[in-house]
PDB file of C-alpha atoms in Angstrom:
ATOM      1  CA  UNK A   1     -53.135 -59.322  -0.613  1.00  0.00           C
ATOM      2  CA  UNK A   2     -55.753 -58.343  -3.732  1.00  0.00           C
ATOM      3  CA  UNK A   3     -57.261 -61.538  -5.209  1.00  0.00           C
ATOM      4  CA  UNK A   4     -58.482 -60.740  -8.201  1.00  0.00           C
ATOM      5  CA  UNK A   5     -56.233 -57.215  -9.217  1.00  0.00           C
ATOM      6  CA  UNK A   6     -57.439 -54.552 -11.550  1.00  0.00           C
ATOM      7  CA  UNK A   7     -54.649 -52.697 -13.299  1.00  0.00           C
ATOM      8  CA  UNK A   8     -55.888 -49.985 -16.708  1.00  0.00           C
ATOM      9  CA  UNK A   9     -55.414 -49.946 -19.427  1.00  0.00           C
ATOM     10  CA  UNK A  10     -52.714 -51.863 -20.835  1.00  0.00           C
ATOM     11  CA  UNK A  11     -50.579 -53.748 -18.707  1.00  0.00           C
ATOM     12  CA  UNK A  12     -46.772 -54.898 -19.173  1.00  0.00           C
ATOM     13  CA  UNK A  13     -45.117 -57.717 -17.209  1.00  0.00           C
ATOM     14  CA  UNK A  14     -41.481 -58.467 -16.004  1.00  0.00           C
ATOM     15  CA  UNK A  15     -40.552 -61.357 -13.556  1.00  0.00           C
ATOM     16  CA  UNK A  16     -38.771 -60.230 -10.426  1.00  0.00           C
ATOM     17  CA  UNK A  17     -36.960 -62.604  -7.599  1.00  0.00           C
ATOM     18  CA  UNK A  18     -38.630 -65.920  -6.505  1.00  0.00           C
ATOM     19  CA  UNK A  19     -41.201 -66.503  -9.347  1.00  0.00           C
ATOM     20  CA  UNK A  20     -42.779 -63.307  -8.395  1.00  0.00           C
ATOM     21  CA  UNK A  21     -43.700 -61.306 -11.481  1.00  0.00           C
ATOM     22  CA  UNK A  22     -44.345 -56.953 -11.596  1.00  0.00           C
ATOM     23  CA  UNK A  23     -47.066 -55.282 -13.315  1.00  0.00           C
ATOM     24  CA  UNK A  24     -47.030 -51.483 -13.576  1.00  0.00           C
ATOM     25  CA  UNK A  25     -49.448 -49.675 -16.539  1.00  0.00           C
ATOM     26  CA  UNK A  26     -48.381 -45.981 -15.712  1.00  0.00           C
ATOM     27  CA  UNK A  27     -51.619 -44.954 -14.724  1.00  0.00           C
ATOM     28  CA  UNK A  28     -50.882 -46.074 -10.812  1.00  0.00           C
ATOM     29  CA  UNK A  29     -48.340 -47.500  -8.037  1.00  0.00           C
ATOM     30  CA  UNK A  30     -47.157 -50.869 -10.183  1.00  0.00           C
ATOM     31  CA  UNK A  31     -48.436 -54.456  -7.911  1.00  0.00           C
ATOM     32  CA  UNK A  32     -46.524 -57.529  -7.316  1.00  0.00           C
ATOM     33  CA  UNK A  33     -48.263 -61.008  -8.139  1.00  0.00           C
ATOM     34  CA  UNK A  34     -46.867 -63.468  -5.450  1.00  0.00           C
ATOM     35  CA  UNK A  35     -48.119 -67.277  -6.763  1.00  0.00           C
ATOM     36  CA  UNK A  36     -50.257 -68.878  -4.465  1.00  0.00           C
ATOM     37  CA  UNK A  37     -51.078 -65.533  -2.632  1.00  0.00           C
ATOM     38  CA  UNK A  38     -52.214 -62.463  -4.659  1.00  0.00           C
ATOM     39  CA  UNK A  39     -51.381 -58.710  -5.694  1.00  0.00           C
ATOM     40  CA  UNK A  40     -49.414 -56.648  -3.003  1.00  0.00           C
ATOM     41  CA  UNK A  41     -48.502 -53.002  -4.107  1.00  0.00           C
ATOM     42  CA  UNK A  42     -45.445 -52.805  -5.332  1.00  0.00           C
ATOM     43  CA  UNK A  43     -42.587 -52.174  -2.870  1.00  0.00           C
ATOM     44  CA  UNK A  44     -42.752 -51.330   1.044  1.00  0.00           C
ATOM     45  CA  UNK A  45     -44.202 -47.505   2.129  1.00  0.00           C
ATOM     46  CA  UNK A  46     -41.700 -46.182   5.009  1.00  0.00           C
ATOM     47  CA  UNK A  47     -43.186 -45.378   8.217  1.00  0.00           C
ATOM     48  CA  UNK A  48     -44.223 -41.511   8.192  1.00  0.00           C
ATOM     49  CA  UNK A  49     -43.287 -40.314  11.682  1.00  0.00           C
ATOM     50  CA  UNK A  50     -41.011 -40.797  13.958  1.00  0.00           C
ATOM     51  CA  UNK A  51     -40.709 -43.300  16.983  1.00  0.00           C
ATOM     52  CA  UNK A  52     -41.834 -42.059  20.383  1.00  0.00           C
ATOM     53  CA  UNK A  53     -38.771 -42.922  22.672  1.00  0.00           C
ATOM     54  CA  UNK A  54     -38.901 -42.666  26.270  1.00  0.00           C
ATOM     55  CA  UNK A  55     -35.953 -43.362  28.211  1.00  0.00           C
ATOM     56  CA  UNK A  56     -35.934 -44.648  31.751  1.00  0.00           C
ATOM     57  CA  UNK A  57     -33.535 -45.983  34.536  1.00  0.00           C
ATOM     58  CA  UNK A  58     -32.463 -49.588  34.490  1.00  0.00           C
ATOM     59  CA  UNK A  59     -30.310 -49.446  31.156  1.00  0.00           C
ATOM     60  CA  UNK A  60     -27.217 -49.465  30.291  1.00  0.00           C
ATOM     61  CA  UNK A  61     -26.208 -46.319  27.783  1.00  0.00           C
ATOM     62  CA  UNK A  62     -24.016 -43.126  28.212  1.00  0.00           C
ATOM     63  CA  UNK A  63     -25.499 -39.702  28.928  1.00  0.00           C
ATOM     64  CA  UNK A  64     -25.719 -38.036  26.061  1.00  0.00           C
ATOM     65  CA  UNK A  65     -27.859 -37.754  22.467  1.00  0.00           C
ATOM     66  CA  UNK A  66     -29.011 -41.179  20.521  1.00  0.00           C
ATOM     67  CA  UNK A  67     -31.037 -41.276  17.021  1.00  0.00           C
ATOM     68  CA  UNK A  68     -33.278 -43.371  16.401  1.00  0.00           C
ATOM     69  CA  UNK A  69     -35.336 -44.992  13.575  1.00  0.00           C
ATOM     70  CA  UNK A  70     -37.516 -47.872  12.264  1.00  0.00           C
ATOM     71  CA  UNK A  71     -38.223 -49.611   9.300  1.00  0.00           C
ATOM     72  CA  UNK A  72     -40.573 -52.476   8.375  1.00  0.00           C
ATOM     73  CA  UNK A  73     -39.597 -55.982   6.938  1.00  0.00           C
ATOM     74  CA  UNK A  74     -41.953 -57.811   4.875  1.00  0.00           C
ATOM     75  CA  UNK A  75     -41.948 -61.809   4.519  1.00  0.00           C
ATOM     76  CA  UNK A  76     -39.627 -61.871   1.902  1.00  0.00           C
ATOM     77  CA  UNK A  77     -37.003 -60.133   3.266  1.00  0.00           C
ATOM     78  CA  UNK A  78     -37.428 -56.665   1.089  1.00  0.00           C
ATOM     79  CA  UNK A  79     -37.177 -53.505   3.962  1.00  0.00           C
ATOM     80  CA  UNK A  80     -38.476 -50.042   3.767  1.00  0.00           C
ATOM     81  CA  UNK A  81     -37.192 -46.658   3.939  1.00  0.00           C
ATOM     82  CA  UNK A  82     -36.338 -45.407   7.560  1.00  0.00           C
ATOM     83  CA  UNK A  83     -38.644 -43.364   8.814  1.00  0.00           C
ATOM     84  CA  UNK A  84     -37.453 -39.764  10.559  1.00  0.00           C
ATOM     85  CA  UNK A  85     -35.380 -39.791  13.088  1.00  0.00           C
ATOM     86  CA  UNK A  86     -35.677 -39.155  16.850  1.00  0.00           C
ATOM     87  CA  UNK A  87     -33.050 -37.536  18.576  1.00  0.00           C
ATOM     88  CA  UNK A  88     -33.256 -38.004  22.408  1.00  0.00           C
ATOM     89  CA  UNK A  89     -31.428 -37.096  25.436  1.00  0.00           C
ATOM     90  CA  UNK A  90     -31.088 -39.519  27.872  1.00  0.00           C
ATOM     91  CA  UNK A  91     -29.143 -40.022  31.569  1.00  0.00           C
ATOM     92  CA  UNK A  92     -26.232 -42.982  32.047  1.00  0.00           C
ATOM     93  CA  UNK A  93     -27.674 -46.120  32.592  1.00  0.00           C
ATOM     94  CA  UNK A  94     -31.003 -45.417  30.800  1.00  0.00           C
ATOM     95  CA  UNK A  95     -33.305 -48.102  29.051  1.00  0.00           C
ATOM     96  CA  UNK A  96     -35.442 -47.504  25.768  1.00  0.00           C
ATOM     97  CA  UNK A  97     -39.069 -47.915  25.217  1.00  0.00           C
ATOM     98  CA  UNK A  98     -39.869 -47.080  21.333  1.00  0.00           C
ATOM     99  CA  UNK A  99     -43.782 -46.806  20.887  1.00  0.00           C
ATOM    100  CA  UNK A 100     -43.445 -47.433  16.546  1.00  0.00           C
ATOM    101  CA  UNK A 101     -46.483 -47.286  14.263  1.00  0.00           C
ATOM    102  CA  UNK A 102     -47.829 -50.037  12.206  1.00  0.00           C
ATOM    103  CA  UNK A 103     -48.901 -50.373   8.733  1.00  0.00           C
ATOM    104  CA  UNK A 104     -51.679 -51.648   6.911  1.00  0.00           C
ATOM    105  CA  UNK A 105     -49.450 -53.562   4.235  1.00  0.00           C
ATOM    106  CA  UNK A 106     -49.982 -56.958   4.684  1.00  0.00           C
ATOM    107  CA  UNK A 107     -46.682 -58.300   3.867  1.00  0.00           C
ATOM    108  CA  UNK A 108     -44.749 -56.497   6.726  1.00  0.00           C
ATOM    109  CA  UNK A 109     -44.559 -58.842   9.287  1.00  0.00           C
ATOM    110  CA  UNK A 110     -41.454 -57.276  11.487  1.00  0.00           C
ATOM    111  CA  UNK A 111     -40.179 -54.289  12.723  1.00  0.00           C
ATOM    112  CA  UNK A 112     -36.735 -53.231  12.948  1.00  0.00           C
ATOM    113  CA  UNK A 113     -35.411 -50.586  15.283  1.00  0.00           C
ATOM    114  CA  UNK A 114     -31.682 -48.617  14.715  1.00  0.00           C
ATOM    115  CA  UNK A 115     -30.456 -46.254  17.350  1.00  0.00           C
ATOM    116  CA  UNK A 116     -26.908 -45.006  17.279  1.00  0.00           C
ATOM    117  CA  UNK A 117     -24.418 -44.838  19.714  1.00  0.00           C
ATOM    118  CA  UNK A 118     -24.221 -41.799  21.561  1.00  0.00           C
ATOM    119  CA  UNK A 119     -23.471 -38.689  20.588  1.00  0.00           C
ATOM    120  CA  UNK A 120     -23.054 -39.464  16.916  1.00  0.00           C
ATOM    121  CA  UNK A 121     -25.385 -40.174  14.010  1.00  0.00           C
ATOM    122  CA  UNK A 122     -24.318 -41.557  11.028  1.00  0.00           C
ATOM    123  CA  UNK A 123     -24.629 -45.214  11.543  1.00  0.00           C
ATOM    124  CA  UNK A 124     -27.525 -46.675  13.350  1.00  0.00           C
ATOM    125  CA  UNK A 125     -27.308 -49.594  14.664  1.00  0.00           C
ATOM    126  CA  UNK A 126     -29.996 -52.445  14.837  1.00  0.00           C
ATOM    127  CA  UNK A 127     -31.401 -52.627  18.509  1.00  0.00           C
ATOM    128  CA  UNK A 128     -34.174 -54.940  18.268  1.00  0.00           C
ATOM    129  CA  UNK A 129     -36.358 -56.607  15.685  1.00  0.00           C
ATOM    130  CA  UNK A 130     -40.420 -57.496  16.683  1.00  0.00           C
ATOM    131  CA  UNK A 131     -43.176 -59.478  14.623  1.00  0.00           C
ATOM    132  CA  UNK A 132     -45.930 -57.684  13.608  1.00  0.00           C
ATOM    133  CA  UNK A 133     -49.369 -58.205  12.232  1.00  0.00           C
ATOM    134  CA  UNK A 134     -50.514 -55.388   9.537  1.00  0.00           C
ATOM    135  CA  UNK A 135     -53.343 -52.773  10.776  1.00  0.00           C
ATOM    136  CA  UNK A 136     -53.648 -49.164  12.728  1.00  0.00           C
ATOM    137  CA  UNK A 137     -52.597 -48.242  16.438  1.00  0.00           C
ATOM    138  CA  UNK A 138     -49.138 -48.819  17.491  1.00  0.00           C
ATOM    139  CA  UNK A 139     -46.689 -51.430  19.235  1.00  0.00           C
ATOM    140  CA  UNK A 140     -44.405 -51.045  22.419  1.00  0.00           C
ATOM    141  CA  UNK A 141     -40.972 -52.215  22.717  1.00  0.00           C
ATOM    142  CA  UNK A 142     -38.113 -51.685  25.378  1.00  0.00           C
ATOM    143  CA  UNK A 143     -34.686 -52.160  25.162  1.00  0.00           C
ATOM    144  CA  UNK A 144     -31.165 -52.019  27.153  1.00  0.00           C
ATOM    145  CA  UNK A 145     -28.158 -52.455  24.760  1.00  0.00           C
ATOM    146  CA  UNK A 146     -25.318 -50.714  26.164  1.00  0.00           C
ATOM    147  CA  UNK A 147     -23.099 -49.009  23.264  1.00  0.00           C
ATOM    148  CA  UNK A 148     -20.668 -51.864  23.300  1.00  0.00           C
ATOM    149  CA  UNK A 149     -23.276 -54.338  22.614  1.00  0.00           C
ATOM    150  CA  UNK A 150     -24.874 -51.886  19.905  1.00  0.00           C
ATOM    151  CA  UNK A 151     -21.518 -51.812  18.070  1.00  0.00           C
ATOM    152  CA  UNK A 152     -21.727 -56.049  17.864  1.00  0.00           C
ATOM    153  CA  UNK A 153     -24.768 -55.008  16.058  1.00  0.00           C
ATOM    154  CA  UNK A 154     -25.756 -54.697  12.588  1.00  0.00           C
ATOM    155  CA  UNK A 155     -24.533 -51.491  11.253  1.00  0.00           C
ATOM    156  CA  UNK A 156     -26.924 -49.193   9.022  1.00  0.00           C
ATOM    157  CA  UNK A 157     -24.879 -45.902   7.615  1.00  0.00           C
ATOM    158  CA  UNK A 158     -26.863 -42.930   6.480  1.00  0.00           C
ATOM    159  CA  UNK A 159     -25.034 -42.569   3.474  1.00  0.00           C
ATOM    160  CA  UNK A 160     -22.129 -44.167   1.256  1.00  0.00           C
ATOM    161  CA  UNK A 161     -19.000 -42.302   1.025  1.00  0.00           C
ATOM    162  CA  UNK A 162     -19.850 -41.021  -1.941  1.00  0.00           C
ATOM    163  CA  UNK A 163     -22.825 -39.315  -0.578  1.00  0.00           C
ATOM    164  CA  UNK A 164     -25.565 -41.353  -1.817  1.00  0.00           C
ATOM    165  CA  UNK A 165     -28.204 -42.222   0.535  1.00  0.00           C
ATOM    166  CA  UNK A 166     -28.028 -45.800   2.580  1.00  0.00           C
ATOM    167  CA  UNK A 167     -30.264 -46.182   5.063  1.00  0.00           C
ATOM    168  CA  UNK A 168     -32.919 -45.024   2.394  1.00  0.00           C
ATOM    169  CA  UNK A 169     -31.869 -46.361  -0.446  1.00  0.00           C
ATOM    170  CA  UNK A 170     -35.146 -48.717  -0.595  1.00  0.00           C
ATOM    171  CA  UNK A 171     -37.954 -45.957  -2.086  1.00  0.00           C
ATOM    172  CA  UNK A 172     -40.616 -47.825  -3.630  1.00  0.00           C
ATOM    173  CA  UNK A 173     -40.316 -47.976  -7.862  1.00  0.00           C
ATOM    174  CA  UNK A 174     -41.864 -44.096  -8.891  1.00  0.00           C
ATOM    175  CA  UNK A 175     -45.733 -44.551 -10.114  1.00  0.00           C
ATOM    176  CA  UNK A 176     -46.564 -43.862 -13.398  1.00  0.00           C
ATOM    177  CA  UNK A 177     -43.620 -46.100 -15.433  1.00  0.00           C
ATOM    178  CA  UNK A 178     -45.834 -48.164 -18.140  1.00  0.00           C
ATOM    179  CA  UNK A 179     -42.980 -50.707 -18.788  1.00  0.00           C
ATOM    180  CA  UNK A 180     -40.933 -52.677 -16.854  1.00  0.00           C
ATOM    181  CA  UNK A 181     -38.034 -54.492 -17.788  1.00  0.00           C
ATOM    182  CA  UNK A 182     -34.736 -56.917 -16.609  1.00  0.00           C
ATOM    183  CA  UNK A 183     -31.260 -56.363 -17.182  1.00  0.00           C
ATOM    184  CA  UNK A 184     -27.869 -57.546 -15.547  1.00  0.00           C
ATOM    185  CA  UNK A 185     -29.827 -58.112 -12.030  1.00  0.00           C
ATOM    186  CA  UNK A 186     -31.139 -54.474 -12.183  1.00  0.00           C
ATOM    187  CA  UNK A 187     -34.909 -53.854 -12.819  1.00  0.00           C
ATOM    188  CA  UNK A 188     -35.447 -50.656 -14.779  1.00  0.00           C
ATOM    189  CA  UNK A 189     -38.544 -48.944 -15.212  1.00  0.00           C
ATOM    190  CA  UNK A 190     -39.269 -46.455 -17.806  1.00  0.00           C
ATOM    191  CA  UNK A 191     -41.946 -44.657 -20.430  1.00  0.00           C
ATOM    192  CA  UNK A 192     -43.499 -43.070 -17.757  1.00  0.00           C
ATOM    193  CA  UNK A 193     -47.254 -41.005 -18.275  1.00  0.00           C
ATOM    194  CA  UNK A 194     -46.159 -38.027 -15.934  1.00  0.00           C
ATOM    195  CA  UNK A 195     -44.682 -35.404 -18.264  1.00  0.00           C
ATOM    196  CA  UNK A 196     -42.380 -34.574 -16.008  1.00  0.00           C
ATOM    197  CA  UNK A 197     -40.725 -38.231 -16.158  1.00  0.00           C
ATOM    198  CA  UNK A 198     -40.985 -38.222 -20.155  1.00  0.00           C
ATOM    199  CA  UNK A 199     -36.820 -39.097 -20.625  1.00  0.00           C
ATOM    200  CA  UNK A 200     -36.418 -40.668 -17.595  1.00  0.00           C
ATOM    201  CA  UNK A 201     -35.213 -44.380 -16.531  1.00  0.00           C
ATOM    202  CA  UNK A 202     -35.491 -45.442 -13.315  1.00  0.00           C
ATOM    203  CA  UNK A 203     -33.100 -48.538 -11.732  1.00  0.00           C
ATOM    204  CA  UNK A 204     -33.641 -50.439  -8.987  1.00  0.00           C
ATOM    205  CA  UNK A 205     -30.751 -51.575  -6.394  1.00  0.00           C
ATOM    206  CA  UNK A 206     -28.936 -54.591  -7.825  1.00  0.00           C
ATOM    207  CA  UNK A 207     -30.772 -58.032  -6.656  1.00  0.00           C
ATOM    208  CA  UNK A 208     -33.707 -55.728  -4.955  1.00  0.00           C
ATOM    209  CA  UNK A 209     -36.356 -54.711  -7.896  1.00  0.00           C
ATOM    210  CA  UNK A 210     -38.488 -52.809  -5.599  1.00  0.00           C
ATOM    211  CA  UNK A 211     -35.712 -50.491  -4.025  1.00  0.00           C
ATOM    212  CA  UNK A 212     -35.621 -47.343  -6.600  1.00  0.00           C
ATOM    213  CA  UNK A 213     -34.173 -44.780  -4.957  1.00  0.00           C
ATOM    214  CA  UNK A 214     -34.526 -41.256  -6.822  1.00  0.00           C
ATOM    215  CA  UNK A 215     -30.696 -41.557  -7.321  1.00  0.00           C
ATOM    216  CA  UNK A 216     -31.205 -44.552  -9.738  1.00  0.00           C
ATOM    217  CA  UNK A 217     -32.117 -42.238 -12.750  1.00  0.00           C
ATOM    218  CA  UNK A 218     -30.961 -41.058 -15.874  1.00  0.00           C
ATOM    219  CA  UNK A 219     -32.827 -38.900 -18.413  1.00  0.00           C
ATOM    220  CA  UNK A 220     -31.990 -39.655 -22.033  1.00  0.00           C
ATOM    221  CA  UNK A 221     -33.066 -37.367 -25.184  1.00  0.00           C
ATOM    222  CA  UNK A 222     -32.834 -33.438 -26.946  1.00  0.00           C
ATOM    223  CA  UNK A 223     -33.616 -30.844 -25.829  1.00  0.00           C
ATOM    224  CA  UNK A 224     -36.100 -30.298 -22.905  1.00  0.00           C
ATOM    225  CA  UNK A 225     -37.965 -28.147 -25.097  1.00  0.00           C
ATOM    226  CA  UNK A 226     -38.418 -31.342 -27.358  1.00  0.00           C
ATOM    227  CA  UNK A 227     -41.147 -33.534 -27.113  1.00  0.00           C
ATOM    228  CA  UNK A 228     -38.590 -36.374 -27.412  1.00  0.00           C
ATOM    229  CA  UNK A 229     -40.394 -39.059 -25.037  1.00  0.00           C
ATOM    230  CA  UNK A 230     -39.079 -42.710 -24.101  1.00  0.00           C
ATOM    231  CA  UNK A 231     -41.391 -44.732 -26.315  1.00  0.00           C
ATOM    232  CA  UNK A 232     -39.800 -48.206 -25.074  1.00  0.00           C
ATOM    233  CA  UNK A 233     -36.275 -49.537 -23.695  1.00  0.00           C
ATOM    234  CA  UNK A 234     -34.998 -53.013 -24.530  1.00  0.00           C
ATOM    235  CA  UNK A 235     -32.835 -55.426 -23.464  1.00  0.00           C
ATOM    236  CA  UNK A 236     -30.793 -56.671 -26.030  1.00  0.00           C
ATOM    237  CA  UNK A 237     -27.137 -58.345 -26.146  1.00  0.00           C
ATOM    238  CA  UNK A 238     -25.000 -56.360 -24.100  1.00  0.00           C
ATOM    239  CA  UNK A 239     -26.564 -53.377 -23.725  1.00  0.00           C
ATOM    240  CA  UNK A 240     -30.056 -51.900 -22.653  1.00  0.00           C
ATOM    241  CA  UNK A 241     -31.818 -49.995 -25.755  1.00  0.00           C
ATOM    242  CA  UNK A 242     -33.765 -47.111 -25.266  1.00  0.00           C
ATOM    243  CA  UNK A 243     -35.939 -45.701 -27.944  1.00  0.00           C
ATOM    244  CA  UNK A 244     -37.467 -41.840 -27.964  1.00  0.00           C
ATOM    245  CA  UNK A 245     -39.519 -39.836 -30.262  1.00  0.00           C
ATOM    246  CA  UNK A 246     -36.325 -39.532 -32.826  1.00  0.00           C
ATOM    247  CA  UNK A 247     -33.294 -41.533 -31.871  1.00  0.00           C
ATOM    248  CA  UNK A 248     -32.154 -44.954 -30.666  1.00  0.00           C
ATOM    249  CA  UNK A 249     -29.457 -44.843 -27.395  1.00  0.00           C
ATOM    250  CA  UNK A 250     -27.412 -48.020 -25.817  1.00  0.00           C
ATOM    251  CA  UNK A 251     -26.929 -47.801 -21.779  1.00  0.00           C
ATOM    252  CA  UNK A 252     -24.179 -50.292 -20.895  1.00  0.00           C
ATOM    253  CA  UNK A 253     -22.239 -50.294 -17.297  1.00  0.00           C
ATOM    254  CA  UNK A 254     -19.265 -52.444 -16.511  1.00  0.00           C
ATOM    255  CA  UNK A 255     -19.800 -52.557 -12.649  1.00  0.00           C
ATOM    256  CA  UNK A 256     -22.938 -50.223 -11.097  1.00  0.00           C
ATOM    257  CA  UNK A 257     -24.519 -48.199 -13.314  1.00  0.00           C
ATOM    258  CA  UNK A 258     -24.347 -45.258 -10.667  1.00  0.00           C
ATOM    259  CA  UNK A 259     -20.694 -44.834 -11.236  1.00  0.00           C
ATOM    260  CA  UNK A 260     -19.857 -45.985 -15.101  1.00  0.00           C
ATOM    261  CA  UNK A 261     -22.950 -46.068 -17.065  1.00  0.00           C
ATOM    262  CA  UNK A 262     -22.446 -44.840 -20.650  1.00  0.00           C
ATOM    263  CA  UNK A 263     -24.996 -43.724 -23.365  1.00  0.00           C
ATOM    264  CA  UNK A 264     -24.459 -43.504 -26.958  1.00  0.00           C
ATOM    265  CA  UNK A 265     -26.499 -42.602 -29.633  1.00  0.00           C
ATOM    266  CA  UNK A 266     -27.140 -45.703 -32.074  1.00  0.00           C
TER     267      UNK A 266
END
């Protein structure tokens, strides 16, 4: 981790889980201050190609197609995106060997592997889990779950049934937002530099304040046409304020705020 972090110009601060506290200033990707440690960027980057899988004789799957995908685990607990998926074809009784990539963010200190079972691919399962150190080059490992013993697993879906995303539902917080604030266990990040983010808030997964998926947004204001920007959102009572260019709004939620979030004009 940084040291001594620079963050321009102005700066705002927001505590997150385990005394560790955000910073984000719009101008860049926002940093997490970990006591006793340093500055790591904020959230985890998802691996950006797929696994290399090569299958061999001495396993136990079916013949058929298996996905598969990794993700990285940092020391806290917080996981990354998935990265793509390989889809291989593979003879019965076949092993695994996954060559995976590492990464150069020094809290990731495991990788986790998913493959499905065959001939399906909508829930991975996990098939092994490896400690890492951070850096270039890549890391072997083999493995011989049979289907059965995949299914005893832990399970990963793709998606909800409602469609939203799963797997990769844990998308670092968008750069850019300039203030960061806490609300009923939800992080939100808004007032955001890029233009094209001018009315937008952006929430984080309940309990996890560095997953934002893209899905955890709503854009309050007029017209597009309007210059009517976010100028600050507060936390206040019951609900979460949000102030533009010309109006005041309330968000409040009763469960999620995917499913039942209201806004009202105050």
């Amino acid at each position: 981790p940084e040291l001594f972090a620079t963050m321009q110009p102005r700066v705002t601060f927001c505590v997150a889980q385990k005394g560790h506290i955000i910073a984000v200033n719009g101008k860049e990707r926002g940093k997490l201050f970990v006591p006793g440690e340093g500055w790591y960027k904020l959230g985890i980057t998802a691996p950006a190609n797929s696994p290399s899988v090569v299958a061999s004789d001495g396993g136990n799957s079916f013949s058929g197609e298996y996905a598969v995908a990794y993700r990285y685990v940092d020391k806290f607990g917080n996981v990354s995106n998935l990265s793509p998926i390989a889809d291989v074809t593979v003879a019965k009784d076949s092993k695994f060997t996954y060559t995976l990539n590492k990464t150069d963010e020094k809290r990731v200190t495991k990788i986790q592997v998913f493959r499905s079972t065959v001939d399906q691919r909508a829930t991975l399962y996990k098939a092994c889990e490896i400690n890492v150190t951070s850096g270039t080059g890549t890391v072997n490992v083999t493995e011989t779950l049979s289907d059965e013993a995949l299914l005893k697993s832990d399970a990963l879906p793709l998606y909800y049934s409602d469609g939203r995303p799963c797997a990769n539902s844990h998308t670092p917080p968008p750069e850019k937002a300039s203030v960061v604030v806490t609300f009923g266990d939800y992080h939100f990040y808004s007032v955001f530099t890029d233009n094209d983010k001018k009315n937008a808030i952006y929430y984080s997964n309940q309990g996890e304040p560095e997953s934002v998926p893209e899905h955890n947004s709503v854009y309050i204001g007029l017209s597009p046409d309007i210059d009517d920007r976010i100028n600050a959102i507060v936390p206040w009572g019951m609900g979460l304020y949000v102030f533009t260019v010309s109006a005041c709004y309330r968000l409040v939620w009763a469960s999620d705020p995917y499913v039942d979030l209201t806004v009202k004009q105050v």
